[in-house]
Coordinates of C-alpha atoms and ligand atoms in Angstrom, one line a residue:
M1 CA -14.2 -15.3 22.8
Q2 CA -17.9 -15.6 22.4
K3 CA -18.6 -12.5 24.4
A4 CA -16.2 -10.5 22.3
L5 CA -17.9 -11.7 19.1
T6 CA -21.3 -10.9 20.5
Y7 CA -20.1 -7.4 21.6
A8 CA -18.7 -6.8 18.1
A9 CA -21.9 -7.9 16.4
D10 CA -24.1 -5.8 18.8
H11 CA -22.1 -2.7 18.0
A12 CA -22.0 -3.0 14.2
D13 CA -23.8 0.2 13.5
Q14 CA -21.7 2.2 16.0
Q15 CA -18.5 0.9 14.5
V16 CA -19.5 2.2 11.1
S17 CA -20.6 5.6 12.4
E18 CA -17.3 6.1 14.2
L19 CA -15.4 5.2 11.1
L20 CA -17.4 7.7 9.1
E21 CA -16.5 10.4 11.6
W22 CA -12.8 9.6 11.1
L23 CA -13.2 9.6 7.3
R24 CA -14.5 13.2 7.5
I25 CA -11.0 14.4 8.5
P26 CA -9.0 15.0 5.3
S27 CA -5.7 13.5 6.4
V28 CA -3.8 13.9 3.1
S29 CA -0.2 13.5 4.0
A30 CA 1.3 14.6 0.7
D31 CA -0.3 18.1 0.9
S32 CA 1.2 20.5 3.4
N33 CA -2.1 22.5 3.4
H34 CA -3.6 19.4 5.2
A35 CA -0.9 19.1 7.9
G36 CA -3.5 20.3 10.5
D37 CA -6.0 17.7 9.4
V38 CA -3.4 15.0 9.5
K39 CA -2.8 16.0 13.2
K40 CA -6.6 16.0 13.8
A41 CA -6.9 12.5 12.4
A42 CA -4.1 11.3 14.8
E43 CA -5.9 13.0 17.7
W44 CA -9.2 11.5 16.8
L45 CA -7.7 8.0 16.7
A46 CA -5.8 8.5 20.0
K47 CA -9.1 9.5 21.7
N48 CA -10.8 6.4 20.3
L49 CA -8.0 4.2 21.5
R50 CA -8.4 5.7 25.0
D51 CA -12.1 5.3 24.9
I52 CA -12.0 1.6 24.2
G53 CA -9.7 1.1 27.2
M54 CA -6.2 0.8 25.8
A55 CA -4.1 1.4 28.9
H56 CA -1.5 3.7 27.4
V57 CA -2.0 5.9 24.3
E58 CA 0.4 8.6 23.0
I59 CA 0.9 10.7 19.9
M60 CA 4.6 10.4 19.1
P61 CA 6.1 13.2 17.0
T62 CA 8.4 12.4 14.0
P63 CA 10.2 15.0 11.8
G64 CA 7.0 14.6 9.6
H65 CA 3.5 13.5 10.6
P66 CA 3.1 11.8 14.0
V67 CA 2.7 8.2 14.9
V68 CA -0.2 7.1 17.1
Y69 CA 1.1 4.5 19.5
A70 CA -1.0 2.5 22.0
E71 CA -0.4 -0.5 24.2
H72 CA -2.2 -2.7 26.6
I73 CA 0.0 -5.2 28.4
R74 CA -2.0 -7.8 30.2
D75 CA 0.8 -10.1 31.3
A76 CA 4.4 -10.3 30.3
Q77 CA 4.0 -14.1 29.9
L78 CA 1.5 -13.7 27.1
P79 CA 2.4 -13.2 23.5
T80 CA 2.3 -9.6 22.0
V81 CA 0.7 -8.5 18.8
L82 CA 1.8 -5.3 17.1
V83 CA -0.9 -3.9 14.8
Y84 CA 0.4 -1.5 12.1
G85 CA -1.7 0.7 9.9
H86 CA -1.9 4.2 8.5
Y87 CA -4.3 7.0 9.0
D88 CA -3.0 9.2 6.2
V89 CA -4.7 9.1 2.8
Q90 CA -3.9 9.7 -0.8
P91 CA -4.8 13.1 -2.3
P92 CA -8.4 12.9 -3.6
D93 CA -7.6 14.5 -7.1
P94 CA -9.1 14.6 -9.7
L95 CA -12.0 15.9 -7.6
E96 CA -14.4 16.3 -10.5
L97 CA -14.5 12.5 -11.1
W98 CA -16.0 11.8 -7.6
D99 CA -19.7 11.1 -7.5
S100 CA -19.8 12.5 -3.9
P101 CA -17.2 14.6 -2.1
P102 CA -14.3 12.5 -0.9
F103 CA -14.4 13.6 2.7
E104 CA -18.2 13.5 3.1
P105 CA -18.7 9.7 3.3
V106 CA -21.9 8.2 1.8
I107 CA -23.2 4.7 2.0
K108 CA -24.6 3.2 -1.2
D109 CA -25.4 -0.5 -1.8
G110 CA -23.5 -1.5 1.3
L111 CA -20.4 0.3 0.3
I112 CA -18.8 3.3 2.1
Y113 CA -17.6 5.9 -0.5
A114 CA -14.8 8.1 0.9
R115 CA -11.1 8.6 0.5
G116 CA -9.4 6.3 3.0
S117 CA -12.5 4.1 3.5
C118 CA -10.4 1.1 2.4
D119 CA -6.9 2.4 2.3
D120 CA -6.3 2.4 5.2
K121 CA -8.6 4.0 7.8
G122 CA -11.4 1.4 7.4
Q123 CA -9.0 -1.5 7.6
A124 CA -6.8 -0.2 10.4
F125 CA -9.9 0.6 12.5
M126 CA -11.1 -3.0 12.3
H127 CA -8.3 -3.9 14.8
V128 CA -9.2 -1.1 17.1
K129 CA -12.8 -2.3 17.2
A130 CA -11.7 -5.9 17.7
A131 CA -9.6 -4.8 20.7
E132 CA -12.7 -2.9 22.0
A133 CA -14.8 -6.1 21.6
W134 CA -12.3 -8.0 23.8
I135 CA -11.8 -5.3 26.4
K136 CA -15.5 -4.3 26.7
G137 CA -17.2 -7.6 25.8
E138 CA -14.9 -10.2 27.4
G139 CA -13.5 -7.9 30.1
Q140 CA -9.9 -8.3 28.9
L141 CA -7.7 -8.9 25.9
P142 CA -6.4 -12.5 25.4
L143 CA -2.9 -11.3 24.9
N144 CA -0.8 -8.1 24.9
L145 CA -1.6 -5.6 22.2
K146 CA 0.3 -2.7 20.7
F147 CA -0.8 -0.3 17.9
I148 CA 1.5 1.7 15.7
I149 CA -0.6 3.7 13.2
E150 CA 1.4 6.1 11.1
G151 CA 0.6 9.2 9.1
E152 CA 3.2 9.0 6.3
E153 CA 2.6 5.7 4.5
E154 CA 1.3 7.3 1.3
V155 CA 4.4 9.4 1.1
G156 CA 6.8 6.5 1.5
S157 CA 6.9 6.1 5.3
V158 CA 9.9 8.5 5.2
H159 CA 10.5 8.7 8.9
L160 CA 9.2 5.3 10.1
S161 CA 12.5 3.3 9.8
Q162 CA 14.1 5.8 12.1
F163 CA 11.2 5.6 14.4
L164 CA 11.5 1.8 14.6
E165 CA 15.3 2.1 15.3
A166 CA 14.6 4.6 18.1
N167 CA 11.8 2.6 19.7
K168 CA 13.0 -1.0 19.5
Q169 CA 12.2 -1.8 23.1
K170 CA 8.8 -0.2 23.1
L171 CA 7.8 -2.0 19.9
A172 CA 9.0 -5.4 21.1
A173 CA 6.4 -8.0 20.0
D174 CA 6.0 -11.5 18.7
I175 CA 4.2 -10.7 15.4
V176 CA 3.1 -7.7 13.3
V177 CA -0.4 -7.7 11.9
I178 CA -1.4 -5.5 9.0
S179 CA -4.7 -5.0 7.2
D180 CA -3.7 -2.8 4.2
T181 CA -4.0 -5.3 1.4
S182 CA -6.7 -7.1 -0.6
L183 CA -8.7 -10.3 -0.5
F184 CA -8.1 -12.5 -3.5
A185 CA -11.8 -12.0 -4.4
E186 CA -14.9 -11.0 -2.5
D187 CA -15.8 -14.6 -1.6
V188 CA -12.2 -16.0 -1.5
P189 CA -10.6 -15.5 1.9
S190 CA -6.9 -15.0 1.5
I191 CA -3.7 -14.2 3.3
T192 CA -1.0 -12.3 1.5
Y193 CA 2.6 -13.7 1.8
G194 CA 4.4 -11.4 -0.6
L195 CA 4.4 -7.7 -1.6
R196 CA 6.4 -6.0 -4.3
G197 CA 9.0 -3.3 -3.6
L198 CA 9.4 0.0 -5.4
A199 CA 12.0 2.3 -7.0
Y200 CA 10.6 5.7 -8.1
V201 CA 12.6 8.2 -10.2
E202 CA 12.1 11.4 -12.1
V203 CA 14.1 12.5 -15.2
E204 CA 14.2 15.8 -17.0
L205 CA 15.9 16.7 -20.3
T206 CA 16.6 20.2 -21.3
G207 CA 17.5 21.3 -24.9
P208 CA 17.3 24.8 -26.2
N209 CA 17.1 27.8 -23.8
R210 CA 13.3 28.3 -24.4
D211 CA 10.3 26.9 -26.2
L212 CA 10.8 27.5 -29.9
H213 CA 8.5 28.1 -32.9
S214 CA 8.4 24.6 -34.6
G215 CA 8.4 26.2 -38.0
V216 CA 11.2 28.6 -37.5
Y217 CA 13.5 26.2 -35.5
G218 CA 12.1 22.7 -36.4
G219 CA 14.7 20.8 -38.3
G220 CA 17.5 22.6 -36.6
V221 CA 17.4 21.6 -32.9
H222 CA 17.1 18.3 -31.1
N223 CA 13.7 18.0 -29.4
P224 CA 13.9 16.9 -25.8
L225 CA 10.4 15.4 -25.8
N226 CA 11.2 13.2 -28.8
E227 CA 14.4 12.1 -27.2
L228 CA 12.8 11.3 -23.8
C229 CA 10.1 9.2 -25.6
R230 CA 12.8 7.3 -27.4
L231 CA 14.8 6.6 -24.3
I232 CA 11.7 5.4 -22.5
T233 CA 10.4 3.3 -25.3
N234 CA 13.8 1.5 -25.5
L235 CA 13.4 0.3 -21.9
H236 CA 11.0 -2.5 -23.1
D237 CA 11.5 -5.1 -25.7
A238 CA 8.8 -6.8 -27.8
D239 CA 8.4 -9.5 -25.2
H240 CA 7.5 -6.8 -22.7
R241 CA 10.7 -7.5 -20.8
V242 CA 12.6 -4.6 -19.3
T243 CA 15.9 -4.0 -21.2
L244 CA 17.6 -1.9 -18.5
P245 CA 21.0 -3.6 -18.1
G246 CA 21.1 -5.6 -14.9
F247 CA 17.4 -5.2 -14.1
Y248 CA 16.8 -9.0 -13.7
D249 CA 20.1 -9.9 -12.1
A250 CA 18.9 -10.1 -8.5
V251 CA 15.4 -11.3 -9.3
R252 CA 14.6 -14.5 -7.3
H253 CA 13.5 -17.3 -9.5
L254 CA 9.9 -18.4 -9.2
S255 CA 9.9 -22.1 -8.2
D256 CA 7.8 -24.6 -10.0
E257 CA 6.0 -25.2 -6.7
E258 CA 5.1 -21.6 -6.4
R259 CA 4.0 -21.3 -10.0
A260 CA 1.8 -24.4 -9.4
G261 CA 0.3 -22.6 -6.4
F262 CA -0.5 -19.5 -8.6
A263 CA -2.0 -21.7 -11.2
S264 CA -4.3 -23.4 -8.7
L265 CA -5.8 -20.1 -7.5
P266 CA -9.3 -19.2 -8.8
F267 CA -8.2 -16.2 -10.7
D268 CA -10.9 -14.6 -12.8
E269 CA -9.0 -13.2 -15.7
A270 CA -12.1 -12.2 -17.7
G271 CA -13.4 -10.4 -14.6
W272 CA -10.1 -8.6 -14.2
K273 CA -10.1 -7.4 -17.8
A274 CA -13.7 -6.3 -17.5
E275 CA -13.0 -4.4 -14.3
V276 CA -10.5 -2.1 -16.0
D277 CA -12.1 -2.3 -19.4
V278 CA -9.2 -3.8 -21.4
A279 CA -9.8 -6.4 -24.2
E280 CA -6.2 -7.7 -24.0
T281 CA -3.6 -8.0 -21.3
R282 CA 0.1 -7.3 -21.6
T283 CA 2.4 -9.4 -19.5
E284 CA 6.1 -10.3 -19.7
A285 CA 6.5 -13.2 -22.1
G286 CA 6.5 -16.6 -20.4
Y287 CA 4.5 -15.5 -17.3
T288 CA 0.8 -15.6 -16.6
L289 CA -1.2 -12.4 -15.9
L290 CA -1.4 -13.2 -12.2
E291 CA 2.4 -13.7 -12.0
G292 CA 2.9 -10.5 -14.0
I293 CA 0.9 -8.4 -11.6
T294 CA 2.2 -9.8 -8.4
A295 CA 5.5 -11.7 -8.7
R296 CA 7.4 -10.2 -11.6
P297 CA 9.2 -6.8 -11.7
T298 CA 7.9 -4.0 -13.9
L299 CA 8.9 -0.6 -15.2
D300 CA 6.2 2.0 -15.9
L301 CA 5.8 5.7 -16.8
N302 CA 3.6 7.3 -14.2
G303 CA 3.6 10.7 -15.8
I304 CA 5.3 12.6 -18.7
W305 CA 5.3 16.3 -19.6
G306 CA 6.7 18.9 -22.0
G307 CA 5.4 21.3 -24.6
Y308 CA 1.9 22.4 -25.1
Q309 CA -0.8 20.6 -23.1
G310 CA -3.8 23.0 -23.6
E311 CA -6.7 22.9 -26.0
G312 CA -6.1 22.9 -29.8
A313 CA -2.8 23.1 -31.6
K314 CA 0.2 25.2 -30.8
T315 CA 3.3 24.9 -32.9
V316 CA 6.1 24.7 -30.4
L317 CA 9.2 22.8 -29.8
P318 CA 9.5 22.2 -26.0
A319 CA 12.7 23.3 -24.3
K320 CA 12.2 20.7 -21.6
A321 CA 10.7 17.3 -21.2
G322 CA 10.2 15.2 -18.0
A323 CA 8.9 11.9 -16.8
K324 CA 8.2 10.0 -13.6
I325 CA 9.0 6.3 -13.7
S326 CA 8.2 3.6 -11.2
C327 CA 9.6 0.1 -11.0
R328 CA 7.8 -2.5 -9.0
L329 CA 10.4 -4.9 -7.5
V330 CA 10.5 -8.4 -6.3
P331 CA 12.9 -10.2 -4.0
D332 CA 16.0 -9.8 -4.0
Q333 CA 16.1 -6.6 -6.1
Q334 CA 17.5 -3.6 -4.2
P335 CA 15.6 -0.3 -4.7
D336 CA 18.8 1.8 -4.6
D337 CA 20.5 -0.5 -7.1
V338 CA 17.6 -0.2 -9.6
A339 CA 17.5 3.6 -9.2
E340 CA 21.3 3.6 -10.0
M341 CA 20.8 1.4 -13.1
L342 CA 18.2 4.0 -14.3
R343 CA 20.6 6.9 -13.6
K344 CA 23.4 5.2 -15.5
Y345 CA 21.1 4.4 -18.4
F346 CA 19.9 8.0 -18.8
E347 CA 23.4 9.4 -18.3
E348 CA 24.9 7.1 -20.9
N349 CA 22.1 7.5 -23.5
T350 CA 21.1 11.2 -23.2
P351 CA 22.3 12.9 -26.4
S352 CA 25.1 15.5 -26.1
T353 CA 22.6 18.1 -27.3
M354 CA 20.8 18.2 -24.0
K355 CA 21.2 18.3 -20.2
L356 CA 19.9 15.6 -17.9
R357 CA 18.5 16.1 -14.4
F358 CA 17.9 12.7 -12.6
T359 CA 16.3 12.4 -9.2
A360 CA 15.7 9.2 -7.2
L361 CA 12.5 10.0 -5.4
H362 CA 11.9 7.1 -3.1
G363 CA 12.0 3.3 -2.8
G364 CA 11.1 0.3 -0.7
H365 CA 12.0 -3.3 -0.5
A366 CA 9.8 -6.2 -1.6
A367 CA 8.6 -8.4 1.3
M368 CA 8.0 -12.1 1.7
V369 CA 6.7 -13.5 4.9
D370 CA 7.2 -16.9 6.3
I371 CA 4.0 -18.9 5.7
H372 CA 5.1 -21.5 8.2
H373 CA 5.2 -19.1 11.1
P374 CA 2.7 -20.0 13.8
A375 CA 1.0 -16.7 13.4
M376 CA 0.1 -17.7 9.8
Q377 CA -1.7 -20.8 11.2
A378 CA -3.6 -18.5 13.6
A379 CA -4.5 -16.1 10.8
S380 CA -5.7 -19.1 8.7
K381 CA -7.8 -20.4 11.6
A382 CA -9.3 -16.9 12.1
M383 CA -10.2 -16.5 8.4
E384 CA -11.7 -20.0 8.3
G385 CA -13.8 -19.1 11.4
V386 CA -15.2 -16.1 9.5
Y387 CA -15.7 -17.5 6.0
G388 CA -16.3 -21.2 6.8
R389 CA -13.4 -22.2 4.5
K390 CA -9.6 -22.1 4.5
P391 CA -7.9 -19.1 3.0
V392 CA -5.6 -19.2 0.0
F393 CA -2.1 -17.8 0.2
T394 CA -1.4 -15.1 -2.4
R395 CA 1.2 -12.5 -3.4
E396 CA 0.2 -8.9 -4.2
G397 CA 1.7 -6.3 -6.5
G398 CA 1.4 -3.3 -4.2
S399 CA 4.0 -2.2 -1.7
I400 CA 4.2 -1.6 2.1
P401 CA 7.9 -0.8 2.5
I402 CA 7.9 -0.9 6.2
V403 CA 7.2 -4.7 6.2
A404 CA 10.8 -5.3 5.3
D405 CA 11.9 -3.0 8.1
F406 CA 9.8 -4.8 10.7
K407 CA 11.9 -7.9 9.8
N408 CA 15.3 -6.2 9.5
I409 CA 15.0 -3.7 12.4
L410 CA 12.7 -5.4 14.9
G411 CA 13.2 -9.0 13.7
L412 CA 9.5 -9.4 13.4
N413 CA 7.4 -11.4 10.9
T414 CA 4.2 -9.9 9.5
V415 CA 0.8 -11.3 8.9
L416 CA -0.9 -9.5 6.0
M417 CA -4.6 -10.0 6.5
G418 CA -6.3 -7.5 4.2
F419 CA -10.0 -7.1 3.3
G420 CA -9.8 -4.7 0.3
L421 CA -10.7 -5.6 -3.2
D422 CA -9.0 -4.3 -6.3
S423 CA -12.3 -2.8 -7.3
D424 CA -12.3 -0.6 -4.2
A425 CA -10.5 2.0 -6.3
I426 CA -7.9 2.9 -3.7
H427 CA -5.8 5.9 -4.8
S428 CA -8.6 6.6 -7.4
P429 CA -11.8 8.7 -7.4
N430 CA -14.8 7.0 -5.7
E431 CA -12.7 4.9 -3.3
K432 CA -15.0 2.5 -1.4
Y433 CA -15.1 -0.2 1.2
G434 CA -17.7 -2.9 1.8
I435 CA -19.4 -2.6 5.2
D436 CA -19.7 -6.4 5.3
R437 CA -15.9 -6.7 4.8
F438 CA -15.3 -4.1 7.5
H439 CA -17.4 -6.3 9.9
K440 CA -15.7 -9.5 8.7
G441 CA -12.4 -7.9 9.3
I442 CA -13.3 -7.0 12.9
E443 CA -14.4 -10.6 13.5
A444 CA -11.2 -12.0 11.9
S445 CA -9.1 -9.8 14.2
V446 CA -11.1 -10.9 17.2
R447 CA -10.5 -14.5 16.2
F448 CA -6.9 -14.0 15.3
M449 CA -6.1 -12.6 18.8
E450 CA -7.7 -15.7 20.4
A451 CA -5.9 -18.1 18.0
F452 CA -2.5 -16.5 18.4
A453 CA -2.9 -16.4 22.2
N454 CA -3.5 -20.1 22.2
R455 CA -0.9 -21.0 19.6
Ligands
BES501 N1 -2.4 -0.2 0.8 C1 -1.4 0.1 -0.2 C2 -0.6 -1.0 -0.7 C3 -1.3 -2.2 -1.3 C4 -2.4 -2.0 -2.0 C5 -0.8 -3.5 -1.1 C6 -3.1 -3.1 -2.6 C7 -1.4 -4.5 -1.7 C8 -2.6 -4.4 -2.4 C9 -0.5 1.2 0.3 O1 -1.2 2.2 1.0 C10 0.2 1.9 -0.9 O2 -0.5 2.4 -1.7 N2 1.5 1.8 -0.9 C11 2.2 2.5 -1.8 C12 3.7 2.5 -1.3 C13 4.5 3.6 -1.9 C14 4.0 5.0 -1.6 C15 5.9 3.5 -1.3 C16 2.2 1.9 -3.2 O3 2.2 0.6 -3.3 O4 2.2 2.6 -4.2
ZN502 ZN1 -2.5 1.7 2.3

């Protein structure tokens, strides 16, 4: 392995300049105007995978954006690692809040500022460069390696379950490895063993046939925006618990052992508050902040509209009001069931004075991975090799819905070995990724391959 590590260290600058090139391609999956760029980003990656010596590389079409697939089979007797990542990125809006253009990466104080630098081009690319280090530095990989890097993660991986179903044989492996999560803290190596799921819905209430003068009609009609606010406010109680009937029924109980594990983590609550500039936190009663943001289910408005939004005052009663609502889920909540609970709630509580339109937009299952799987020990050893101390095991609040499908469709466990930080501002303006973490991630991947090959 020493030669692979040396090769990786000797090519540190080149790894960064290649990543910057990839980051210049605006692969925004949600925006159809960028479909050509999404394709370009897939082609760029496929070329890089060919250049590093992966034996077989192909761009596989889906009904949406393509999957980049690569494999290098050294010996059928050796274990196989399947690396998953995504080359699509979130829309960069609001553009005016970026200090530099989102697709013209700049390096400042050791951080790469660009959309996708952390989520997930920068992290997915670490494994590509680790494979290169083995192939070019050592002369060969220590095991069999496959890559499945998709272009639709940020829009809910809409076609990927189908893709797994259709390519079971091709994707056969012993473990999935993903770097698309965060470190517990900059100097605290960690491995993630749980992710939350998601149920995302949209509601719209329509009252009168048009916006009305609030003086002429106010006092005579039922205001959809007032009603929508009431319906949404009633979804939480004073303890910040969700009141939606049935919401907690399937929630798996947090064991005392797990809660003790949470309590033992070096969680910097003051730093967390400072980072988002809030003086007080708000968590479901009876749970710590860390539990609230990683291991308990939530319900939140993501957007609400209706009426006049422009400058100054306009006296108007809106004819329509709408909202987008997301629920973060934990095992064993079912995304479809939660969406149905919301549908039922709005159907039963919308006043007879207005019409309801309800749409379940998308969802994903929570995931828990087996911390006793041999791959976890290999990941732990790899992290210890890089950081000089053992990693902690953590749960995270974000979602990677395909992790549950890897288990259910391919029967595979996943190792979540991410190098992001909450402060990297993924999905926000000025997304960034630390160059040192990028290089540590490459080293961790090199070391993981060795440790898993020798497991
Ligand atoms: N990389 C994130 C997920 C993530 C972020 C996990 C931080 C853990 C810590 C991923 O790209 C993402 O944003 N996922 C979406 C999924 C959704 C579109 C189904 C999410 O969590 O909102
Ligand atoms: Zn991501």
